[in-house]
XYZ file of C-alpha atoms in Angstrom:
355
model
C 189.214 58.952 -39.800
C 186.124 58.680 -40.052
C 186.161 55.645 -41.653
C 188.584 53.305 -40.083
C 187.132 51.026 -37.381
C 188.684 51.915 -33.788
C 190.437 49.477 -31.725
C 190.404 48.215 -28.356
C 193.415 46.212 -26.872
C 193.292 44.264 -24.035
C 196.984 42.285 -22.480
C 196.435 38.678 -20.172
C 199.468 39.922 -20.673
C 200.448 36.784 -18.106
C 199.223 34.536 -20.065
C 200.640 35.463 -23.418
C 204.306 36.168 -21.510
C 204.522 32.642 -20.472
C 202.545 31.046 -23.169
C 205.944 31.956 -25.825
C 208.744 31.288 -22.778
C 207.117 27.588 -23.119
C 205.845 27.517 -26.275
C 209.091 29.216 -28.157
C 212.314 28.553 -26.085
C 212.474 30.700 -23.825
C 212.048 33.832 -25.777
C 210.854 37.438 -24.729
C 207.158 38.176 -25.460
C 207.096 41.393 -28.797
C 204.835 42.684 -28.954
C 205.257 44.988 -31.782
C 203.841 42.022 -33.559
C 200.809 41.988 -32.308
C 200.511 46.342 -33.290
C 201.734 46.270 -36.335
C 198.869 43.155 -37.074
C 197.017 45.542 -35.636
C 197.659 48.765 -37.408
C 196.397 46.732 -41.083
C 192.993 46.575 -38.819
C 192.254 49.962 -37.997
C 192.829 52.446 -35.437
C 193.668 51.194 -31.772
C 193.107 54.329 -28.980
C 193.120 51.748 -25.844
C 196.060 50.048 -25.105
C 195.553 48.053 -21.846
C 198.034 45.666 -20.833
C 196.929 43.422 -17.324
C 199.312 41.549 -14.760
C 201.245 41.503 -11.335
C 203.748 43.911 -13.113
C 206.787 42.442 -10.534
C 206.581 39.973 -12.104
C 207.217 41.241 -15.261
C 209.259 44.052 -14.420
C 211.726 43.738 -17.524
C 208.305 44.187 -19.816
C 207.796 47.476 -18.713
C 209.909 49.404 -20.066
C 209.064 47.590 -23.954
C 205.473 48.289 -23.157
C 205.596 51.257 -22.625
C 207.266 53.040 -25.676
C 204.556 50.885 -27.440
C 202.252 53.347 -25.611
C 200.104 50.536 -23.688
C 199.130 51.534 -20.605
C 200.296 49.263 -17.616
C 197.384 47.418 -14.908
C 198.504 46.582 -11.806
C 196.561 44.014 -9.644
C 198.707 43.225 -7.293
C 199.243 39.562 -5.029
C 197.176 39.825 -2.268
C 196.964 37.047 0.624
C 194.570 34.800 -0.007
C 193.684 36.023 -2.912
C 194.465 34.162 -6.931
C 196.169 37.485 -8.731
C 195.527 35.757 -12.138
C 191.713 35.143 -11.243
C 191.718 39.763 -10.132
C 193.312 40.386 -13.562
C 190.951 38.167 -15.347
C 187.872 39.706 -13.595
C 189.663 42.860 -14.045
C 189.935 43.477 -17.342
C 186.532 41.621 -18.282
C 184.821 44.340 -16.368
C 186.781 47.443 -18.941
C 186.223 45.394 -21.811
C 182.808 45.749 -20.962
C 181.804 49.188 -19.794
C 184.135 50.383 -22.640
C 181.735 48.364 -25.067
C 178.530 50.910 -22.845
C 180.585 53.959 -22.117
C 182.460 54.311 -26.119
C 180.437 53.993 -29.184
C 183.273 54.926 -31.235
C 184.746 51.823 -30.057
C 184.401 48.826 -33.283
C 186.848 46.532 -32.447
C 187.442 45.035 -29.087
C 190.588 42.657 -29.549
C 191.611 39.894 -26.129
C 195.192 39.442 -26.585
C 194.784 35.633 -24.470
C 194.414 31.890 -25.279
C 192.387 31.806 -22.153
C 188.876 29.979 -23.050
C 187.619 31.769 -19.507
C 187.415 35.275 -22.023
C 184.819 33.569 -24.839
C 181.500 34.598 -22.219
C 183.172 38.354 -22.443
C 183.312 37.730 -26.204
C 180.181 36.410 -26.430
C 179.401 39.374 -24.705
C 180.860 41.860 -27.238
C 179.270 40.234 -30.298
C 175.616 40.652 -28.686
C 176.958 43.760 -28.284
C 177.427 44.774 -32.025
C 181.405 44.461 -31.621
C 183.590 43.202 -33.736
C 186.320 41.143 -31.216
C 189.700 39.928 -33.068
C 190.827 37.568 -30.396
C 195.677 36.769 -30.338
C 196.631 34.464 -29.053
C 200.516 31.773 -28.789
C 199.190 28.758 -31.153
C 200.081 25.638 -28.468
C 199.209 27.275 -24.517
C 195.479 28.558 -26.163
C 191.793 26.534 -25.859
C 189.958 25.157 -28.643
C 187.127 26.626 -26.997
C 188.040 30.706 -27.335
C 189.007 30.739 -32.153
C 184.772 30.345 -32.869
C 183.360 32.153 -30.524
C 186.090 35.232 -31.872
C 185.365 37.112 -35.508
C 189.122 37.177 -35.961
C 191.753 34.960 -34.304
C 195.362 35.500 -34.784
C 197.823 33.113 -34.320
C 200.470 35.515 -32.409
C 202.950 32.398 -33.382
C 202.066 33.194 -37.747
C 202.296 37.511 -37.329
C 205.230 38.927 -39.421
C 208.298 39.596 -37.425
C 207.225 36.627 -34.366
C 210.572 33.658 -34.854
C 210.022 31.047 -34.413
C 212.139 27.820 -33.102
C 213.415 25.881 -35.056
C 211.113 22.634 -34.449
C 207.872 24.554 -34.214
C 204.913 23.491 -36.943
C 202.241 24.981 -38.271
C 198.948 24.451 -39.385
C 199.169 22.464 -42.414
C 202.930 21.940 -42.658
C 203.618 19.804 -39.467
C 207.055 19.995 -37.928
C 209.486 17.113 -38.706
C 211.027 15.210 -35.776
C 215.301 14.982 -36.011
C 217.580 13.889 -32.988
C 219.444 16.771 -31.558
C 222.001 15.807 -33.040
C 221.978 16.480 -36.590
C 220.822 20.228 -37.290
C 220.947 19.403 -40.860
C 218.208 16.611 -42.403
C 215.754 17.539 -42.424
C 217.596 20.014 -45.511
C 217.053 18.041 -48.606
C 214.044 17.386 -47.935
C 211.777 20.489 -49.778
C 209.576 17.204 -51.897
C 207.855 16.744 -49.037
C 207.279 19.737 -47.751
C 206.173 21.103 -51.863
C 203.055 18.264 -51.651
C 202.065 19.128 -48.254
C 201.556 22.868 -49.823
C 200.006 21.916 -52.999
C 197.829 19.726 -51.393
C 196.567 23.018 -48.633
C 196.175 24.904 -51.651
C 193.963 22.454 -53.335
C 191.755 22.251 -50.101
C 191.517 25.697 -50.196
C 190.605 26.139 -53.703
C 188.202 23.838 -52.984
C 186.428 26.375 -49.949
C 187.384 29.484 -51.896
C 184.934 28.079 -54.700
C 181.973 25.928 -52.265
C 182.013 30.213 -50.716
C 181.805 31.295 -53.839
C 178.926 29.668 -55.119
C 176.931 29.616 -51.689
C 177.190 33.809 -51.911
C 176.163 34.278 -55.158
C 173.282 31.672 -54.344
C 172.212 33.798 -50.714
C 172.134 37.860 -52.222
C 171.654 39.124 -55.689
C 174.642 41.129 -55.280
C 177.933 41.064 -56.851
C 180.805 38.722 -54.229
C 183.553 40.650 -53.515
C 186.900 40.347 -52.438
C 186.301 41.821 -49.227
C 183.136 40.016 -48.309
C 184.495 36.709 -49.310
C 187.615 36.927 -47.485
C 184.755 37.716 -44.258
C 182.663 35.250 -44.931
C 186.269 32.885 -45.126
C 186.420 34.675 -41.214
C 183.351 33.253 -40.170
C 183.863 29.674 -41.886
C 186.893 29.294 -39.971
C 188.218 32.597 -36.998
C 191.916 31.525 -37.955
C 191.890 31.602 -41.456
C 195.464 33.183 -42.800
C 196.247 33.414 -46.392
C 199.574 33.860 -45.143
C 199.289 29.838 -43.875
C 198.992 28.883 -47.972
C 201.822 31.139 -48.365
C 200.548 34.046 -49.801
C 201.232 37.957 -48.894
C 198.209 38.521 -49.448
C 194.517 37.951 -49.571
C 194.530 39.781 -53.549
C 197.602 37.161 -54.472
C 195.671 34.073 -53.484
C 192.408 35.267 -55.330
C 194.996 35.720 -58.411
C 196.419 32.062 -58.142
C 193.043 30.656 -57.925
C 191.962 33.116 -61.178
C 194.958 31.820 -63.305
C 193.639 28.297 -62.124
C 190.253 29.325 -63.419
C 189.272 28.240 -59.717
C 187.607 31.846 -59.617
C 186.951 34.449 -62.116
C 187.995 38.037 -60.930
C 186.352 41.788 -62.600
C 186.741 44.836 -61.020
C 184.472 45.237 -58.150
C 182.727 49.029 -56.840
C 185.684 50.132 -55.141
C 189.163 49.591 -56.419
C 191.712 46.487 -54.704
C 188.296 45.143 -53.886
C 187.547 43.070 -56.824
C 183.824 41.184 -57.703
C 185.277 37.448 -57.389
C 182.247 34.528 -59.144
C 182.788 31.187 -60.310
C 183.614 30.614 -63.587
C 181.045 29.839 -65.909
C 180.486 26.439 -66.636
C 177.248 26.209 -69.448
C 177.657 22.551 -70.434
C 175.273 20.621 -68.276
C 176.322 17.449 -70.055
C 179.477 17.819 -68.852
C 178.333 18.097 -65.545
C 176.239 15.536 -65.628
C 178.503 13.091 -67.460
C 181.285 14.191 -64.233
C 177.751 13.038 -61.877
C 177.816 9.338 -63.456
C 181.521 9.543 -63.000
C 181.565 9.849 -59.370
C 178.896 7.889 -58.412
C 180.310 4.842 -60.731
C 183.613 5.525 -58.604
C 181.759 6.335 -55.147
C 178.938 2.825 -55.963
C 181.249 0.516 -55.760
C 178.275 -2.026 -57.442
C 175.637 -0.953 -54.535
C 174.815 3.074 -54.720
C 175.754 6.525 -53.223
C 173.609 8.761 -51.228
C 172.550 12.085 -52.099
C 174.113 13.760 -48.904
C 177.554 14.602 -49.383
C 177.319 13.426 -53.036
C 177.467 17.200 -53.788
C 181.110 17.778 -51.507
C 182.836 14.440 -53.697
C 181.621 16.076 -57.196
C 183.717 19.461 -55.559
C 186.466 17.059 -54.309
C 186.700 16.245 -57.811
C 185.654 20.162 -59.495
C 186.362 22.760 -56.983
C 184.377 24.803 -59.675
C 181.363 23.299 -59.803
C 178.109 24.495 -59.324
C 174.456 23.820 -60.027
C 173.252 27.406 -60.364
C 176.093 28.031 -62.537
C 173.984 25.713 -64.796
C 170.686 26.775 -64.034
C 169.245 24.696 -60.582
C 168.232 25.883 -57.587
C 169.562 23.642 -55.589
C 171.842 19.767 -55.998
C 168.431 17.340 -55.565
C 167.674 19.064 -59.111
C 170.036 19.655 -60.715
C 170.328 15.228 -59.753
C 166.617 15.300 -60.917
C 167.668 16.688 -65.002
C 170.627 14.137 -64.469
C 168.299 11.162 -64.117
C 166.353 12.273 -66.924
C 168.764 12.886 -69.031
C 170.350 8.742 -68.326
C 172.551 9.236 -66.725
C 171.723 7.933 -63.931
C 168.720 6.534 -61.554
C 167.737 8.401 -58.392
C 164.916 6.927 -55.472
C 164.071 7.531 -52.111
C 165.370 5.078 -49.632
C 162.949 5.284 -46.646
C 165.481 2.460 -45.081
C 168.328 5.043 -45.313
C 165.758 8.720 -45.818
C 167.555 10.062 -48.399
C 168.066 9.626 -51.959
C 170.148 6.691 -53.546
C 171.765 7.402 -56.413
C 173.565 4.178 -59.082
C 175.627 5.033 -62.543
C 173.584 3.598 -65.579
C 176.005 1.805 -68.335
């Protein structure tokens, strides 16, 4: 019990409810998918929703059945009730952060960028912050501020209208009178999905390589997932068709992108890049990529490593014993694979392939 995260949940109810109704074909907001998602992350000990409940009378019963405390923000003459609800919610969250040391995670359910300063303040107070919002009504400023951001539309149990799209899988436009045409087009979806997984493989390989180079300890699956969320708080393996992060790692291991070994805790394996101990093969890869990019000219060192990883996601100069990518390129130049020179005009190293 003591190892569990204690979660405080705050719902900007008007923002959520109107966002769902506007973008989900008039469907009512359902709290259960959020409750289920948070149950997987810890123990929710505070649940508060803020609104003028005279506008959401039908939703009261649904929330009270889920043990959500309803904070009434009545509309007053000459005052904006939405701003009053936002201010009250922010004040309560900061107050709890100071008064309840046992609260480790704050969940802010809104898509309103006005709550971004609140997220920053909570993180300054050493609290983990999870955001929840409706995808099409969430400000682009809010998700990057959070430790993790969950789109309501992608949660298990949320019914998505047929016309709604998801990240990496844009919805097709079809005529209203012919709802069946998307059915005969499975191949583009499969190709899009394959490209998504290829991109994900590059991201995971790059992240593992960076963690291995920046720490002397083992890289665990849980540590890798936390790092991916720091890079992109909206990251979710389910967007790529995997039920769990472990299933994703097993898929990448089967395709020789990573290697898995028994970790310090059950269900938390160590993750590493496959050993690639042949420097000659790596030099040949470098020459091939430089030749493709050069087109008779020279290629700048900046950004070249990303091009190599697109060609081979598991590339890492550290696996070959080099401290940096520049050191690896200098070794390749010494071996006669490429020419490497400093260019004052571009303020960068330039590489050209040798014949």
